[in-house]
PDB file of C-alpha atoms in Angstrom:
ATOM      1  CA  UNK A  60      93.445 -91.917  85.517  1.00 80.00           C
ATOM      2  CA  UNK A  61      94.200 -95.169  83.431  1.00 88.00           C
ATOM      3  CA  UNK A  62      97.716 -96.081  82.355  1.00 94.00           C
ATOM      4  CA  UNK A  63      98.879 -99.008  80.733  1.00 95.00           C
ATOM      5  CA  UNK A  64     102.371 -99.868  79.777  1.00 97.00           C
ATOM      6  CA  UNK A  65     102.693-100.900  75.753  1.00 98.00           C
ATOM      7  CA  UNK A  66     105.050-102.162  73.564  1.00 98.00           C
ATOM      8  CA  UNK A  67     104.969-101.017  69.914  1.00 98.00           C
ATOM      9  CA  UNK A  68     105.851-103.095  67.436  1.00 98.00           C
ATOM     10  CA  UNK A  69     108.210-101.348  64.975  1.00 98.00           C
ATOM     11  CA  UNK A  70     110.227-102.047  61.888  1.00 97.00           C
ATOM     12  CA  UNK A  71     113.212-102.613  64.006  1.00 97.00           C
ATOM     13  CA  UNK A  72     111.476-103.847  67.098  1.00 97.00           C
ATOM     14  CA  UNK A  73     109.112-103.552  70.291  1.00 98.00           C
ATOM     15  CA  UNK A  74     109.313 -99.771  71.563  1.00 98.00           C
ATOM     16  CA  UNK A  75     108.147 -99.561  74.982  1.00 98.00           C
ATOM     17  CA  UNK A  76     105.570 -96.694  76.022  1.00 98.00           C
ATOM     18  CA  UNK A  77     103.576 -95.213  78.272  1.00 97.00           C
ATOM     19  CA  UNK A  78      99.765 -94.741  77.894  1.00 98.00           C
ATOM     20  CA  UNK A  79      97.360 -92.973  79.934  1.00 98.00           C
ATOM     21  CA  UNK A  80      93.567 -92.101  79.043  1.00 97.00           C
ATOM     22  CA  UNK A  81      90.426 -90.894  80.979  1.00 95.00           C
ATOM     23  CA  UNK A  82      88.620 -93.519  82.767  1.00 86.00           C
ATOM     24  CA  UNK A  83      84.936 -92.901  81.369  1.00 78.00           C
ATOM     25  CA  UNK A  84      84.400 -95.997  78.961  1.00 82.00           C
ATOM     26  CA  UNK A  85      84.649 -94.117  75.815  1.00 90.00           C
ATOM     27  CA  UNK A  86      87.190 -93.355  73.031  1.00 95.00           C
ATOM     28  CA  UNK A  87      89.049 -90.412  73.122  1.00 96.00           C
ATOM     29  CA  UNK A  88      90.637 -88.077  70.549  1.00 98.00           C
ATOM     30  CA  UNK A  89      94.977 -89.387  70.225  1.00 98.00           C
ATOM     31  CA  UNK A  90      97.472 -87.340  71.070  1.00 98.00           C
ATOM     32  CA  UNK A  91     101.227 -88.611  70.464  1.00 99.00           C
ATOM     33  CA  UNK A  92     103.557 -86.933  72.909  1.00 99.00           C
ATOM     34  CA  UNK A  93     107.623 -87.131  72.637  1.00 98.00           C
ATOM     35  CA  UNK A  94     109.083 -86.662  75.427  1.00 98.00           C
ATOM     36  CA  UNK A  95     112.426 -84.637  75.304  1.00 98.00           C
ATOM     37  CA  UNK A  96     116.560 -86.527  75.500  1.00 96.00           C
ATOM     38  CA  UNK A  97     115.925 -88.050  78.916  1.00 97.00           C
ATOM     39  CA  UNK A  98     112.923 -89.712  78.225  1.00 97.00           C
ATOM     40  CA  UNK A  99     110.361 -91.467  79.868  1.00 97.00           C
ATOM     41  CA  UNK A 100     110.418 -90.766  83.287  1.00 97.00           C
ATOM     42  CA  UNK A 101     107.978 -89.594  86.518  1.00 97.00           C
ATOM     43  CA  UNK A 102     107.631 -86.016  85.155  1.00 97.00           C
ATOM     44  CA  UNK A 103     106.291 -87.019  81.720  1.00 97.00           C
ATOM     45  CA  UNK A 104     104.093 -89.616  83.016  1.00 97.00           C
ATOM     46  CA  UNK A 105     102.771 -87.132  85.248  1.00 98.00           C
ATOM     47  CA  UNK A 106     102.340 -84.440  82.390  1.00 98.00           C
ATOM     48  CA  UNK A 107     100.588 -87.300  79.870  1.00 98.00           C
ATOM     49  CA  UNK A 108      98.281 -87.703  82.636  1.00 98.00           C
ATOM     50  CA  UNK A 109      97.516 -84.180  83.379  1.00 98.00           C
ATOM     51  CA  UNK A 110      96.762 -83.883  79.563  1.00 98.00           C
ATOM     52  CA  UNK A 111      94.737 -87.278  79.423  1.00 97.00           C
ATOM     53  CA  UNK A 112      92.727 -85.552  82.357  1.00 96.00           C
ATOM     54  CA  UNK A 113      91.652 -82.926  79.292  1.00 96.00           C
ATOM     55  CA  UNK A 114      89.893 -85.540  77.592  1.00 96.00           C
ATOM     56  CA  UNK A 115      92.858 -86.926  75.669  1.00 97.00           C
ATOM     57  CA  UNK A 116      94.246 -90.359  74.900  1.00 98.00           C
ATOM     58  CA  UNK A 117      98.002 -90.039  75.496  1.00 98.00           C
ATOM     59  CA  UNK A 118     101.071 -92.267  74.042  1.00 98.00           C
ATOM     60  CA  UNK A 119     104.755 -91.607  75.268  1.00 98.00           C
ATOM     61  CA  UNK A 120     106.916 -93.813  73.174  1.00 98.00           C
ATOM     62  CA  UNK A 121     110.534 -94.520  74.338  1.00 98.00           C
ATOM     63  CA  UNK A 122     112.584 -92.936  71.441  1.00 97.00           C
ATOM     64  CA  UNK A 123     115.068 -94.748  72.008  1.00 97.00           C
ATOM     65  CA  UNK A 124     114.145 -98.236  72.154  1.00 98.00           C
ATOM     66  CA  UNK A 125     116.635 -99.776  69.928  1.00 98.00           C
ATOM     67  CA  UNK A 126     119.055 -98.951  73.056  1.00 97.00           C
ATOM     68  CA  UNK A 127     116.777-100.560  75.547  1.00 96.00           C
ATOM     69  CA  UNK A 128     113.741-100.073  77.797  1.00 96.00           C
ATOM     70  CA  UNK A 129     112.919 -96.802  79.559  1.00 96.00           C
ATOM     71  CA  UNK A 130     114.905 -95.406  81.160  1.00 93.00           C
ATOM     72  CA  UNK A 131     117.627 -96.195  78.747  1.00 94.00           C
ATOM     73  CA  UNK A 132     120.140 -94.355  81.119  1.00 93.00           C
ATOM     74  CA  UNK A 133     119.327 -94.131  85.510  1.00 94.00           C
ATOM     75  CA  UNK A 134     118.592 -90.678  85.887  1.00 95.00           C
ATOM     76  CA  UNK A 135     118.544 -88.766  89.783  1.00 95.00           C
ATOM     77  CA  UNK A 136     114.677 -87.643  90.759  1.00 96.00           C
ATOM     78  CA  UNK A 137     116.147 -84.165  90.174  1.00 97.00           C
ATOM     79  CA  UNK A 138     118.491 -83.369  86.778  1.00 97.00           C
ATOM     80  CA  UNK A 139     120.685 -79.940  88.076  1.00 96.00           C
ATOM     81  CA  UNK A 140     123.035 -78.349  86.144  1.00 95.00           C
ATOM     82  CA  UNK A 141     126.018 -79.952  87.955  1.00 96.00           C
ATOM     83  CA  UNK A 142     125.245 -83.207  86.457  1.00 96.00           C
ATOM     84  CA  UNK A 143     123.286 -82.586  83.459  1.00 95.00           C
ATOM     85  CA  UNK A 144     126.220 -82.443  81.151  1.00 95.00           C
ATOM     86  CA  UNK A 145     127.275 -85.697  82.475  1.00 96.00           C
ATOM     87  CA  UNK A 146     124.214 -87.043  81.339  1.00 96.00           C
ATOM     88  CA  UNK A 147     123.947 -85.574  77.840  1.00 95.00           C
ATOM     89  CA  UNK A 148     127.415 -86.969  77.098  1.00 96.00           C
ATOM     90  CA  UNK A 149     125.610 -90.386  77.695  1.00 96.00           C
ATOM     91  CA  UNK A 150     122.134 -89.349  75.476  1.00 96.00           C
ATOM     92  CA  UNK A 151     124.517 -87.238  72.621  1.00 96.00           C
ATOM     93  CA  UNK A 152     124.954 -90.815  70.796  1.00 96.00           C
ATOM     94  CA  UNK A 153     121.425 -91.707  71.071  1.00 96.00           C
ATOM     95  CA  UNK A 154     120.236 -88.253  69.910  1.00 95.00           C
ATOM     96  CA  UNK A 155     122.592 -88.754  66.821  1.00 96.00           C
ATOM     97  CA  UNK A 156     122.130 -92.404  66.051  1.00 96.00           C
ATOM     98  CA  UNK A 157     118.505 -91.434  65.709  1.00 97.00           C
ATOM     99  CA  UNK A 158     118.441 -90.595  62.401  1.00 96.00           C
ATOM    100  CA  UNK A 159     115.813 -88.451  60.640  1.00 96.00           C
ATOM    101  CA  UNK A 160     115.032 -92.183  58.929  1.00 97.00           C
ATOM    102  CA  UNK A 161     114.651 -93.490  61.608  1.00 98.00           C
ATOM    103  CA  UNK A 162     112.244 -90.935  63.398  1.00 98.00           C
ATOM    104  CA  UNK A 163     109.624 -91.317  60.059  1.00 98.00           C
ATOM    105  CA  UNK A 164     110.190 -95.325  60.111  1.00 98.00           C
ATOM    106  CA  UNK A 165     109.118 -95.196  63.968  1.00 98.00           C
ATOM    107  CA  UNK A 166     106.476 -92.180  63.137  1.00 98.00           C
ATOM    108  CA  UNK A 167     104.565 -94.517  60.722  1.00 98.00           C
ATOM    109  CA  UNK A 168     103.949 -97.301  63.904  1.00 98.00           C
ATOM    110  CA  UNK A 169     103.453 -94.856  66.758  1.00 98.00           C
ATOM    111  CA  UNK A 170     100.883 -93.480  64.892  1.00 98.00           C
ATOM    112  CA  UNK A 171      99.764 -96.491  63.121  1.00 98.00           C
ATOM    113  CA  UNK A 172      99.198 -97.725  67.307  1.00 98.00           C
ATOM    114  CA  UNK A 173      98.174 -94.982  68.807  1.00 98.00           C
ATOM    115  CA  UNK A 174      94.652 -94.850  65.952  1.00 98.00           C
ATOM    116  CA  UNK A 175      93.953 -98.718  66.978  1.00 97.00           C
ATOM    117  CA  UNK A 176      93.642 -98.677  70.048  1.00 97.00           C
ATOM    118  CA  UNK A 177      90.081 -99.749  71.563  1.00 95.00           C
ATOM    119  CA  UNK A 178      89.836 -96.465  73.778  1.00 96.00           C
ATOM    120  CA  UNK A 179      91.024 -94.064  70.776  1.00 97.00           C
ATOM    121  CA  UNK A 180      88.328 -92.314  68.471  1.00 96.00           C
ATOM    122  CA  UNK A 181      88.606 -92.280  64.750  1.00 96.00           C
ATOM    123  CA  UNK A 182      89.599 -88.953  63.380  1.00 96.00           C
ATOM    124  CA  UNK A 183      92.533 -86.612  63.592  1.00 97.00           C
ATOM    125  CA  UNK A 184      94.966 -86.777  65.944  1.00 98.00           C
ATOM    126  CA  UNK A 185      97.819 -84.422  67.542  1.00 98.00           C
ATOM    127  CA  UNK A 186     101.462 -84.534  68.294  1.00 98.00           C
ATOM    128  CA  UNK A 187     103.163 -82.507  70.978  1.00 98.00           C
ATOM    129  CA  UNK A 188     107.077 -82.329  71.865  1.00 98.00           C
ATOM    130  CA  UNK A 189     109.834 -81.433  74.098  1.00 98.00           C
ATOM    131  CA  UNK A 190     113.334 -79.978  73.563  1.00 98.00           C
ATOM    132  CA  UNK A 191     114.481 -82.521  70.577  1.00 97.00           C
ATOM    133  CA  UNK A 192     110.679 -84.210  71.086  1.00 98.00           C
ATOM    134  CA  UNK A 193     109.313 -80.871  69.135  1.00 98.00           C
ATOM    135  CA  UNK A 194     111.801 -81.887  66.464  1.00 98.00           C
ATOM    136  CA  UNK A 195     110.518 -85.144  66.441  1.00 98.00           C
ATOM    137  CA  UNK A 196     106.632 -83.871  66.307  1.00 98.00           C
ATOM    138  CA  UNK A 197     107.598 -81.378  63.865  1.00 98.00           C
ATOM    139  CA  UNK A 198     108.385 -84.163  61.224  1.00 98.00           C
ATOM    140  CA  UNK A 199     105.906 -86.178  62.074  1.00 98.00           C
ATOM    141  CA  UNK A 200     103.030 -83.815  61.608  1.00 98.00           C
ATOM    142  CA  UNK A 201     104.973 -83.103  58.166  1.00 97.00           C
ATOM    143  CA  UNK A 202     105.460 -86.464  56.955  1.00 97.00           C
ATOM    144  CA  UNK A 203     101.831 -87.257  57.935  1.00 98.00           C
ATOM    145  CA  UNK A 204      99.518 -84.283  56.911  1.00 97.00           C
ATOM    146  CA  UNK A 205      95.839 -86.141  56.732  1.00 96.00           C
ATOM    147  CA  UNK A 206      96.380 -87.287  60.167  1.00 97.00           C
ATOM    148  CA  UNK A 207      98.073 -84.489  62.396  1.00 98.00           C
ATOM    149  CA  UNK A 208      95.323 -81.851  62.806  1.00 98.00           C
ATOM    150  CA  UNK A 209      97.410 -80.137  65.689  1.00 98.00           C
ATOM    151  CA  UNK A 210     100.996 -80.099  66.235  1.00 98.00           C
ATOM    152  CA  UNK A 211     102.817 -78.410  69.112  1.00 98.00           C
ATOM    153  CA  UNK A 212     106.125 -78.055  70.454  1.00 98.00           C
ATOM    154  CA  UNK A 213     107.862 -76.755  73.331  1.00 98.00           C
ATOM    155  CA  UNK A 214     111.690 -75.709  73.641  1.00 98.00           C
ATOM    156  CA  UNK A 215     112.372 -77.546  70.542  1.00 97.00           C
ATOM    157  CA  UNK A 216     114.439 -76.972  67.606  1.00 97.00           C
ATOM    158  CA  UNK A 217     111.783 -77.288  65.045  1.00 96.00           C
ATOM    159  CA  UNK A 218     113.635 -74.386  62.587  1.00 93.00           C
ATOM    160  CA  UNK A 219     116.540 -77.367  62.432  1.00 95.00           C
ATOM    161  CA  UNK A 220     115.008 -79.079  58.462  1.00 95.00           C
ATOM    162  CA  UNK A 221     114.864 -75.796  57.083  1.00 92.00           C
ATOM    163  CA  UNK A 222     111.675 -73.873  55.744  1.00 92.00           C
ATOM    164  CA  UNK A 223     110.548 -76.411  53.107  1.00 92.00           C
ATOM    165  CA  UNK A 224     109.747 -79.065  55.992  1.00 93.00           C
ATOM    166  CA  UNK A 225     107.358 -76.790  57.119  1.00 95.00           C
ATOM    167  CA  UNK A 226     105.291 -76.702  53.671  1.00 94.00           C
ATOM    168  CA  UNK A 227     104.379 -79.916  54.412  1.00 94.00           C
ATOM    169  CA  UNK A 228     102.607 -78.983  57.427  1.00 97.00           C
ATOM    170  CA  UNK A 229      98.651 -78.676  57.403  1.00 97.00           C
ATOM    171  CA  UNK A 230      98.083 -79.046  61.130  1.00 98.00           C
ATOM    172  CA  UNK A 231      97.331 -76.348  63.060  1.00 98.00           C
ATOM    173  CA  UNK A 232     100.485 -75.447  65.033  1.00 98.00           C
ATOM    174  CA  UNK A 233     102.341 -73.542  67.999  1.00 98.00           C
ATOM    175  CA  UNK A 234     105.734 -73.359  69.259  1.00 98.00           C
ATOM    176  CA  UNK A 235     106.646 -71.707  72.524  1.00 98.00           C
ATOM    177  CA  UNK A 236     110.182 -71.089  72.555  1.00 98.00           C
ATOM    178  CA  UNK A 237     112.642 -70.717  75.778  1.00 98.00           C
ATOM    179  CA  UNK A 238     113.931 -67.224  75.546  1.00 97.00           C
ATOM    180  CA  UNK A 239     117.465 -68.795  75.814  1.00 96.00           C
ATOM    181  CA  UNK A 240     116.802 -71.166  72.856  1.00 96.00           C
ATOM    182  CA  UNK A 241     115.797 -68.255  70.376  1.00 94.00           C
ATOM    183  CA  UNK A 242     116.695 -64.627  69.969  1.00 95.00           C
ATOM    184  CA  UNK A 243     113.763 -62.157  68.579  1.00 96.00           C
ATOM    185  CA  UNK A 244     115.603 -62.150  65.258  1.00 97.00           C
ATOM    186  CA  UNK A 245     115.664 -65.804  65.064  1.00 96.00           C
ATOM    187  CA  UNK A 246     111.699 -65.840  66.393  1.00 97.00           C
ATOM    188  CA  UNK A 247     110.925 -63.429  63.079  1.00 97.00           C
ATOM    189  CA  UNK A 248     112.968 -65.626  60.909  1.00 96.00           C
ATOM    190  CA  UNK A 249     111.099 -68.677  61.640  1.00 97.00           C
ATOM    191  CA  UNK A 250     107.960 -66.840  61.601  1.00 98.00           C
ATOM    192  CA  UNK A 251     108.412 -65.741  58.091  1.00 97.00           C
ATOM    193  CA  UNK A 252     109.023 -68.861  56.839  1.00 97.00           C
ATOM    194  CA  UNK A 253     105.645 -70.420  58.921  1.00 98.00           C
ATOM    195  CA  UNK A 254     103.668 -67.271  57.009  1.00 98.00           C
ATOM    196  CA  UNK A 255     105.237 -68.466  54.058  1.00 97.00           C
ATOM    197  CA  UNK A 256     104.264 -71.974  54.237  1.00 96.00           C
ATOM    198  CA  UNK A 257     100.673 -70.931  54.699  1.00 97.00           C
ATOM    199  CA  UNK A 258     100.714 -72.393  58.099  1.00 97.00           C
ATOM    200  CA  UNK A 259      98.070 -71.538  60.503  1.00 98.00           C
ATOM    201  CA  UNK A 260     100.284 -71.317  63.943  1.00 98.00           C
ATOM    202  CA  UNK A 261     101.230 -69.071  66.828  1.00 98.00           C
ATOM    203  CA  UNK A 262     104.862 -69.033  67.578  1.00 98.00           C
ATOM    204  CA  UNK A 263     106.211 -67.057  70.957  1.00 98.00           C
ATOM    205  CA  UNK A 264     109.017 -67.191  73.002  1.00 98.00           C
ATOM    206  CA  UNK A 265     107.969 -67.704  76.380  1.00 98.00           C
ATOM    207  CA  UNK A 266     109.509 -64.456  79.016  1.00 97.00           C
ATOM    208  CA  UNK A 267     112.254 -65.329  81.380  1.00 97.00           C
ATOM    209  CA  UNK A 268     112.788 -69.230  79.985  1.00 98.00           C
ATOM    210  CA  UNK A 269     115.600 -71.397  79.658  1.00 98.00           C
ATOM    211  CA  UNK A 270     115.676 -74.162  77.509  1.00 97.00           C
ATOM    212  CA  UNK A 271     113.690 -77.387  79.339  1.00 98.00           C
ATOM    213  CA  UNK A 272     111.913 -75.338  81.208  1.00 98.00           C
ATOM    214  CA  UNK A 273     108.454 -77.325  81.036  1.00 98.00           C
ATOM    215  CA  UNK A 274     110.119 -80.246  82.969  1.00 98.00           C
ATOM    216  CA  UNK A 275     109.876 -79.959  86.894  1.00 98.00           C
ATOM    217  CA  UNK A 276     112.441 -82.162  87.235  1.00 98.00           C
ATOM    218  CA  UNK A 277     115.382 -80.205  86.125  1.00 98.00           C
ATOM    219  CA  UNK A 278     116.853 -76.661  87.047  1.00 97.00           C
ATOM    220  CA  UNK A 279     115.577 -75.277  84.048  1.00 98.00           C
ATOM    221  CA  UNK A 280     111.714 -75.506  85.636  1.00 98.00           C
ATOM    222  CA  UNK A 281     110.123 -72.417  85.837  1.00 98.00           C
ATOM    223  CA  UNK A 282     106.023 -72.433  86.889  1.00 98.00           C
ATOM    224  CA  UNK A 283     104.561 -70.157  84.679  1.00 98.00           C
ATOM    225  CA  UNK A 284     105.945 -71.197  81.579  1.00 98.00           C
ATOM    226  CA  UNK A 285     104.837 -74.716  82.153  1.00 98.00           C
ATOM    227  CA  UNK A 286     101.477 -72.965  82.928  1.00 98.00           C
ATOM    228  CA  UNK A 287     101.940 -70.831  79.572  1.00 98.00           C
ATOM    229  CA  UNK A 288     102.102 -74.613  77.657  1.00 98.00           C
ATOM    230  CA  UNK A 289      99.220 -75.548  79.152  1.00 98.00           C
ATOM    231  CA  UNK A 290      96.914 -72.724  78.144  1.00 98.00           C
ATOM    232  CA  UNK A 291      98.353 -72.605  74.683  1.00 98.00           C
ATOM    233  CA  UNK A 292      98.890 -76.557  74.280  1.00 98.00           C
ATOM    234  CA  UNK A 293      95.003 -77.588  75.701  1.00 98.00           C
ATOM    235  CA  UNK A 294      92.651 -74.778  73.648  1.00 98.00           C
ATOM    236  CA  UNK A 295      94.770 -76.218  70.256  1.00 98.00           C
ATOM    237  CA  UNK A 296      93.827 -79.542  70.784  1.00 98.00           C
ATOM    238  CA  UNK A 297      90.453 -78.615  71.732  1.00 97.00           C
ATOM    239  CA  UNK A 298      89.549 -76.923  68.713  1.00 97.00           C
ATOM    240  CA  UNK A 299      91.123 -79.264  66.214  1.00 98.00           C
ATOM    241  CA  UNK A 300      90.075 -82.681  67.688  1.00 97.00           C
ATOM    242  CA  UNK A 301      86.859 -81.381  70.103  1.00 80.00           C
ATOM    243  CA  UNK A 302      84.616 -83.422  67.207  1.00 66.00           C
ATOM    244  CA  UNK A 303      86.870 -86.997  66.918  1.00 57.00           C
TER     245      UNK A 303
END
């Protein structure tokens, strides 16, 4: 499987990313993945590769880029609980100094990159999150409606802008939610809205999950609901960017 390191130029810079692609000479249908607060790092590469093995031209930007290359802070191979709030003290000022303007600004030249590349086909393409990522794909698939034909997100708080972000959505969509992240209540609250929005989604909270748990690399891993993603998160981009 290809992969290329990239830098992107931006409004306020070069963000660093990771790309990785089939190796069959052809273009390939774009997918724009955000990876969740800690970033680029072996488990992400790994899962844009598992995804570009579907077919799929992946890009992982660093979000935050204006703070430095990936990995903006040294992580452990494995994030446990013991040390994880030590390292979200460290990301909490990054999270916040990346401002919803700053998100669309950075939106605009991921996207803008990701559609010229030589190995990416013309046509729609999809964006696909993680924990604060989904956020971040959320209003991107929003702000850019005749380009996002399939959004998805994954322990994310996409609820967070309120039910008249999601009337800007046209994409086809679906959130699976960590059972800590979301009580049932909250799931049928955010539902209502998404029916009210005339969105065409599926929205679930994922049994037994804890927030983060797609990411192998923290305590919050659990198998099957990575396995869940991937049979809700590979059919959606197959049907909405099978002809690109």
């Amino acid at each position: 499987m290809p992969t290329k390191t990239l830098q992107i130029p931006t409004t306020d810079g070069q963000a660093d990313a990771f790309a990785a692609f089939p190796d069959r000479g052809e273009r390939h249908p774009g997918v724009l993945m955000y990876a969740d607060g800690f970033g680029i790092r072996p488990v992400l590469r790994e899962m844009a590769r598992e995804l570009a093995g579907h077919g799929y031209y992946v890009l992982v930007p660093n979000l935050f880029y204006r703070h430095g290359p990936a990995p903006v802070i040294e992580l452990p191979e494995h994030i446990g609980e013991e040390v994880r709030p030590a390292f979200m003290a460290q990301l909490m000022p990054l999270i916040e100094a990346h401002t919803a303007e700053r998100v669309l600004s950075d939106a605009d030249a991921y996207l803008r990159f990701l559609t010229t590349q030589p190995e990416v086909a013309a046509g729609p393409v999809a964006v696909t999150g993680y924990c604060i990522g989904g956020l971040l794909a959320m209003r991107t698939a929003a702000a850019h409606p005749d380009q996002v034909a399939a959004l998805a997100a994954f322990h994310g708080p996409v609820g967070a802008d309120g039910p008249d972000a999601l009337a800007e959505i046209t994409a086809q969509v679906h959130f699976g939610h960590a059972e800590s992240d979301l009580t049932p209540e909250a799931l049928g609250e955010l539902n209502r809205a998404l029916d009210a929005a005339k969105v065409d989604y599926t929205s679930e909270i994922y049994p037994g999950t804890v927030h983060g748990f797609t990411m192998s690399d923290t305590d919050a891993f659990d198998p099957a609901g990575l396995q869940r993603h991937w049979d809700r998160l590979v059919p959606l981009l197959d049907r909405t960017l099978a002809n690109s």
